[in-house]
Amino acid sequence: MKKEITTVELIEKYLEGRISEKEKKGFEELIQADPAFKALFDDISKLIIGVEFSARKELLNKLKETEKGLPTIESGHEPKVIRFRRFKYGIAVAATIAILIGSLYTIIISRNQSDSTTYFKEYYRPYPNVIHPVQRAGENQMTDEELAYYYYENEQYDRALELFKELKEKTENSESILFYLANIYMATGNYEEAIENFTNLLNNSVVFENQTRWYLSLCYLSNSLNK
Amino acid sequence: MFFIFIPNLGYLFIVIIINTCSMDWSSLIKKVKTGEYDELELVYKTYRMEFIKWMMKSYKCSIDDAKDVYQQTIITFYENVINDKIQSYNSSIKTYIFAIGKNKFYTLTRDKNRFNLEIDDTIKMVSDDRNIKEDNLNKLEGVEKSLTILGDPCKKILELYYYHKKSMNDIAMELGLKNPETAKNMKYKCLKRLRIICQKEGV
């Protein structure tokens, strides 16, 4: 039996390619020369492949049995990794949008502020004195009204304010007096008073209607800045 | 900007956890080679969910087809391990298994022009690695039948030795034999008997 075992082992070695060139040559010569050996070789090759085939099939069936015992995979769901990735992208997208909105908001706000500031600075000029242009005369020879406009024109708003307040009462709310009074408030930064006066003026304004609207809007602009 | 990096960090963290928890090559090979079916079953279970879902998503196949591909993949993986056919251990076990799966999918779809894996197809699939033709398939099934007639422990010894590449020492241990020499003699006797049965069966 020892010899037969060795023969089978030689065949196995040959089939697995673990044989030396010299042995291989002798082996192939033996197959040619000995029909019984050839028959044994053919049979053993077939049997080994058959055993492998059977064992592989058995293993496959074992795996199928294992599979039967495992929890079902729901085809509708994405794998965990994918779901996580989606979550990740979701976060990224949300963050990007948040950042975008944030920066846009900041840009808009700052633009708004800078724009309104520039607009105000660019467009606001105290309305020129068109009622009583200053004539080259001494302050003493002027009427209160003239003096008021004089102070106004020279940007002495404190003095002008007092006079215009007096004039307002005297003239029973003359349009021009009210208009310049509001302008004084505006020039001194008292926007709330200015807005009040301009609004009053708006209802019964004839000469300065457009100007009133203009200054009123500037007031609102400026007022919104201060808030 | 910070928000964008948080999920990435989380992902990295999970990847690290998975990598440290999963098996490494050397211990896996040792376990699969020396252990019994349980070890391969563990591999099967470890990558099953992810593989099958990946297969279904990437290759648009049904869940049953994806399972078939996975089972074939695990078999090829097992055979590569026991036959020392794995040439590089640089990639992870998962990457390696998924790469086999990809090839398996293409082989199975190319050879069949359809993806209907019936029992007959399974037989063909089982033998496709050795390029066995249809007429040889009858012979193989004949040997398989003869093995059933032969019965255990002969059947088991032959399968453990020829397919599972177990050493005589391991076979002796597994079957409770006295020593490897006994196993070797038994293996020879079993092969001889199988040959006789096959001749009787006309295989």
PDB file of C-alpha atoms in Angstrom, chain A residues 1-2 4-5 8-9 12 16 18 36 39-41 43-44 46-60 62-67 70-89 91-92 95-96 99, chain B residues 1 3-4 7-8 10-11 14 37 40-41 44-45 48-50 52-53 56-57 63 67-68 71-72 74-75 78-79 122-123 126-127 129-130 132 137 139-140 143-144 147 155 158-159 161-163 165 181 184-185 187-189 191 194-195 198-199 203:
ATOM      1  CA  MET A   1       0.000   0.000   0.000  1.00  0.00           C
ATOM      2  CA  LYS A   2       2.959   2.271   0.734  1.00  0.00           C
ATOM      3  CA  GLU A   4       0.442   2.886  -4.085  1.00  0.00           C
ATOM      4  CA  ILE A   5       0.199   5.863  -1.719  1.00  0.00           C
ATOM      5  CA  VAL A   8      -1.066   8.775  -5.763  1.00  0.00           C
ATOM      6  CA  GLU A   9       1.038  11.449  -4.075  1.00  0.00           C
ATOM      7  CA  GLU A  12      -1.231  14.903  -6.806  1.00  0.00           C
ATOM      8  CA  GLU A  16      -0.694  20.799  -8.434  1.00  0.00           C
ATOM      9  CA  ARG A  18       4.698  20.967  -7.423  1.00  0.00           C
ATOM     10  CA  ALA A  36      -2.668   1.160 -16.312  1.00  0.00           C
ATOM     11  CA  ALA A  39      -5.936   5.054 -16.379  1.00  0.00           C
ATOM     12  CA  LEU A  40      -5.067   5.643 -12.723  1.00  0.00           C
ATOM     13  CA  PHE A  41      -3.894   9.166 -13.514  1.00  0.00           C
ATOM     14  CA  ASP A  43      -9.269   8.566 -12.744  1.00  0.00           C
ATOM     15  CA  ILE A  44      -7.502  10.365  -9.914  1.00  0.00           C
ATOM     16  CA  LYS A  46     -11.309  13.244 -12.322  1.00  0.00           C
ATOM     17  CA  LEU A  47     -11.907  12.216  -8.713  1.00  0.00           C
ATOM     18  CA  ILE A  48      -9.958  15.133  -7.268  1.00  0.00           C
ATOM     19  CA  ILE A  49     -11.810  17.656  -9.436  1.00  0.00           C
ATOM     20  CA  GLY A  50     -15.061  15.897  -8.549  1.00  0.00           C
ATOM     21  CA  VAL A  51     -14.298  16.079  -4.828  1.00  0.00           C
ATOM     22  CA  GLU A  52     -13.470  19.775  -5.159  1.00  0.00           C
ATOM     23  CA  PHE A  53     -16.685  20.347  -7.104  1.00  0.00           C
ATOM     24  CA  SER A  54     -18.720  18.555  -4.472  1.00  0.00           C
ATOM     25  CA  ALA A  55     -17.053  20.350  -1.578  1.00  0.00           C
ATOM     26  CA  ARG A  56     -17.491  23.749  -3.219  1.00  0.00           C
ATOM     27  CA  LYS A  57     -21.143  23.067  -3.799  1.00  0.00           C
ATOM     28  CA  GLU A  58     -21.487  21.974  -0.192  1.00  0.00           C
ATOM     29  CA  LEU A  59     -19.848  25.179   0.979  1.00  0.00           C
ATOM     30  CA  LEU A  60     -22.179  27.199  -1.229  1.00  0.00           C
ATOM     31  CA  LYS A  62     -23.807  26.121   3.770  1.00  0.00           C
ATOM     32  CA  LEU A  63     -23.558  29.809   2.915  1.00  0.00           C
ATOM     33  CA  LYS A  64     -27.114  29.723   1.607  1.00  0.00           C
ATOM     34  CA  GLU A  65     -28.231  28.139   4.870  1.00  0.00           C
ATOM     35  CA  THR A  66     -26.407  30.840   6.805  1.00  0.00           C
ATOM     36  CA  GLU A  67     -28.052  33.477   4.637  1.00  0.00           C
ATOM     37  CA  LEU A  70     -29.767  36.165   8.818  1.00  0.00           C
ATOM     38  CA  PRO A  71     -32.027  39.195   9.120  1.00  0.00           C
ATOM     39  CA  THR A  72     -33.508  40.356   5.845  1.00  0.00           C
ATOM     40  CA  ILE A  73     -31.975  43.259   4.040  1.00  0.00           C
ATOM     41  CA  GLU A  74     -34.542  45.853   3.181  1.00  0.00           C
ATOM     42  CA  SER A  75     -33.993  46.689  -0.416  1.00  0.00           C
ATOM     43  CA  GLY A  76     -35.598  50.095  -0.074  1.00  0.00           C
ATOM     44  CA  HIS A  77     -33.011  51.401   2.337  1.00  0.00           C
ATOM     45  CA  GLU A  78     -29.637  52.735   1.526  1.00  0.00           C
ATOM     46  CA  PRO A  79     -26.621  51.176   3.225  1.00  0.00           C
ATOM     47  CA  LYS A  80     -25.551  52.867   6.417  1.00  0.00           C
ATOM     48  CA  VAL A  81     -22.447  54.354   4.875  1.00  0.00           C
ATOM     49  CA  ILE A  82     -24.419  55.888   2.063  1.00  0.00           C
ATOM     50  CA  ARG A  83     -27.002  57.236   4.455  1.00  0.00           C
ATOM     51  CA  PHE A  84     -24.230  58.721   6.512  1.00  0.00           C
ATOM     52  CA  ARG A  85     -22.723  60.269   3.427  1.00  0.00           C
ATOM     53  CA  ARG A  86     -26.031  61.754   2.484  1.00  0.00           C
ATOM     54  CA  PHE A  87     -26.282  63.147   5.953  1.00  0.00           C
ATOM     55  CA  LYS A  88     -22.796  64.510   5.599  1.00  0.00           C
ATOM     56  CA  TYR A  89     -23.604  66.201   2.301  1.00  0.00           C
ATOM     57  CA  ILE A  91     -24.905  69.112   6.590  1.00  0.00           C
ATOM     58  CA  ALA A  92     -22.377  70.491   4.141  1.00  0.00           C
ATOM     59  CA  ALA A  95     -23.770  74.876   6.190  1.00  0.00           C
ATOM     60  CA  THR A  96     -22.925  76.327   2.796  1.00  0.00           C
ATOM     61  CA  ILE A  99     -22.827  80.716   5.325  1.00  0.00           C
TER      62      ILE A  99
ATOM     63  CA  MET B   1     -16.314  77.009   7.388  1.00  0.00           C
ATOM     64  CA  PHE B   3     -19.392  73.383  10.029  1.00  0.00           C
ATOM     65  CA  ILE B   4     -18.227  71.715   6.832  1.00  0.00           C
ATOM     66  CA  PRO B   7     -19.134  65.681   9.272  1.00  0.00           C
ATOM     67  CA  ASN B   8     -15.758  64.889   7.700  1.00  0.00           C
ATOM     68  CA  GLY B  10     -17.145  62.259  12.102  1.00  0.00           C
ATOM     69  CA  TYR B  11     -16.687  60.171   8.998  1.00  0.00           C
ATOM     70  CA  ILE B  14     -16.059  56.100  12.106  1.00  0.00           C
ATOM     71  CA  TYR B  37     -16.906  26.821   8.728  1.00  0.00           C
ATOM     72  CA  LEU B  40     -15.822  31.845   7.084  1.00  0.00           C
ATOM     73  CA  GLU B  41     -19.368  32.391   8.250  1.00  0.00           C
ATOM     74  CA  TYR B  44     -19.713  36.281   5.410  1.00  0.00           C
ATOM     75  CA  LYS B  45     -21.711  38.071   8.072  1.00  0.00           C
ATOM     76  CA  ARG B  48     -22.811  40.871   3.942  1.00  0.00           C
ATOM     77  CA  MET B  49     -25.035  43.882   4.505  1.00  0.00           C
ATOM     78  CA  GLU B  50     -22.700  46.393   2.966  1.00  0.00           C
ATOM     79  CA  ILE B  52     -25.324  43.266  -0.940  1.00  0.00           C
ATOM     80  CA  LYS B  53     -26.542  46.841  -0.734  1.00  0.00           C
ATOM     81  CA  MET B  56     -27.805  46.304  -5.641  1.00  0.00           C
ATOM     82  CA  LYS B  57     -27.075  49.995  -5.839  1.00  0.00           C
ATOM     83  CA  ILE B  63     -31.463  41.321  -3.811  1.00  0.00           C
ATOM     84  CA  LYS B  67     -26.832  37.492  -2.545  1.00  0.00           C
ATOM     85  CA  ASP B  68     -25.772  34.928  -5.155  1.00  0.00           C
ATOM     86  CA  GLN B  71     -21.920  33.848  -1.894  1.00  0.00           C
ATOM     87  CA  GLN B  72     -19.796  33.173  -4.962  1.00  0.00           C
ATOM     88  CA  ILE B  74     -17.013  34.516  -0.439  1.00  0.00           C
ATOM     89  CA  ILE B  75     -16.250  31.121  -1.958  1.00  0.00           C
ATOM     90  CA  TYR B  78     -12.039  31.372   0.749  1.00  0.00           C
ATOM     91  CA  GLU B  79     -10.301  29.475  -2.036  1.00  0.00           C
ATOM     92  CA  THR B 122     -25.334  27.443  -9.757  1.00  0.00           C
ATOM     93  CA  ILE B 123     -23.769  24.134 -10.736  1.00  0.00           C
ATOM     94  CA  VAL B 126     -19.505  26.335  -9.140  1.00  0.00           C
ATOM     95  CA  SER B 127     -17.436  24.750 -11.836  1.00  0.00           C
ATOM     96  CA  ASP B 129     -13.323  28.394 -12.347  1.00  0.00           C
ATOM     97  CA  ARG B 130     -11.853  25.316 -13.926  1.00  0.00           C
ATOM     98  CA  ILE B 132     -15.305  22.664 -17.143  1.00  0.00           C
ATOM     99  CA  LEU B 137     -20.264  18.396 -15.814  1.00  0.00           C
ATOM    100  CA  LYS B 139     -18.768  13.356 -14.858  1.00  0.00           C
ATOM    101  CA  LEU B 140     -18.465  15.774 -11.954  1.00  0.00           C
ATOM    102  CA  VAL B 143     -18.336  11.789  -8.789  1.00  0.00           C
ATOM    103  CA  GLU B 144     -20.513  13.847  -6.479  1.00  0.00           C
ATOM    104  CA  LEU B 147     -19.150  10.545  -2.897  1.00  0.00           C
ATOM    105  CA  LYS B 155     -16.280  11.853   1.923  1.00  0.00           C
ATOM    106  CA  LEU B 158     -11.354  13.648   0.796  1.00  0.00           C
ATOM    107  CA  GLU B 159     -13.090  17.033   0.845  1.00  0.00           C
ATOM    108  CA  TYR B 161      -7.822  17.244   1.990  1.00  0.00           C
ATOM    109  CA  TYR B 162      -8.503  18.121  -1.655  1.00  0.00           C
ATOM    110  CA  TYR B 163     -10.763  21.116  -1.373  1.00  0.00           C
ATOM    111  CA  LYS B 165      -6.421  21.975   1.842  1.00  0.00           C
ATOM    112  CA  GLU B 181      -0.338   8.724   9.408  1.00  0.00           C
ATOM    113  CA  LYS B 184      -3.059   9.541   5.317  1.00  0.00           C
ATOM    114  CA  ASN B 185      -3.765   5.813   4.998  1.00  0.00           C
ATOM    115  CA  LYS B 187      -7.422   9.040   2.714  1.00  0.00           C
ATOM    116  CA  TYR B 188      -5.794   6.597   0.305  1.00  0.00           C
ATOM    117  CA  LYS B 189      -8.310   3.864   1.071  1.00  0.00           C
ATOM    118  CA  LEU B 191      -9.879   7.464  -2.746  1.00  0.00           C
ATOM    119  CA  LEU B 194     -14.392   6.171  -4.523  1.00  0.00           C
ATOM    120  CA  ARG B 195     -12.675   5.059  -7.713  1.00  0.00           C
ATOM    121  CA  CYS B 198     -17.316   5.529  -9.820  1.00  0.00           C
ATOM    122  CA  GLN B 199     -16.403   2.572 -12.040  1.00  0.00           C
ATOM    123  CA  VAL B 203     -18.722   7.545 -14.247  1.00  0.00           C
TER     124      VAL B 203
END
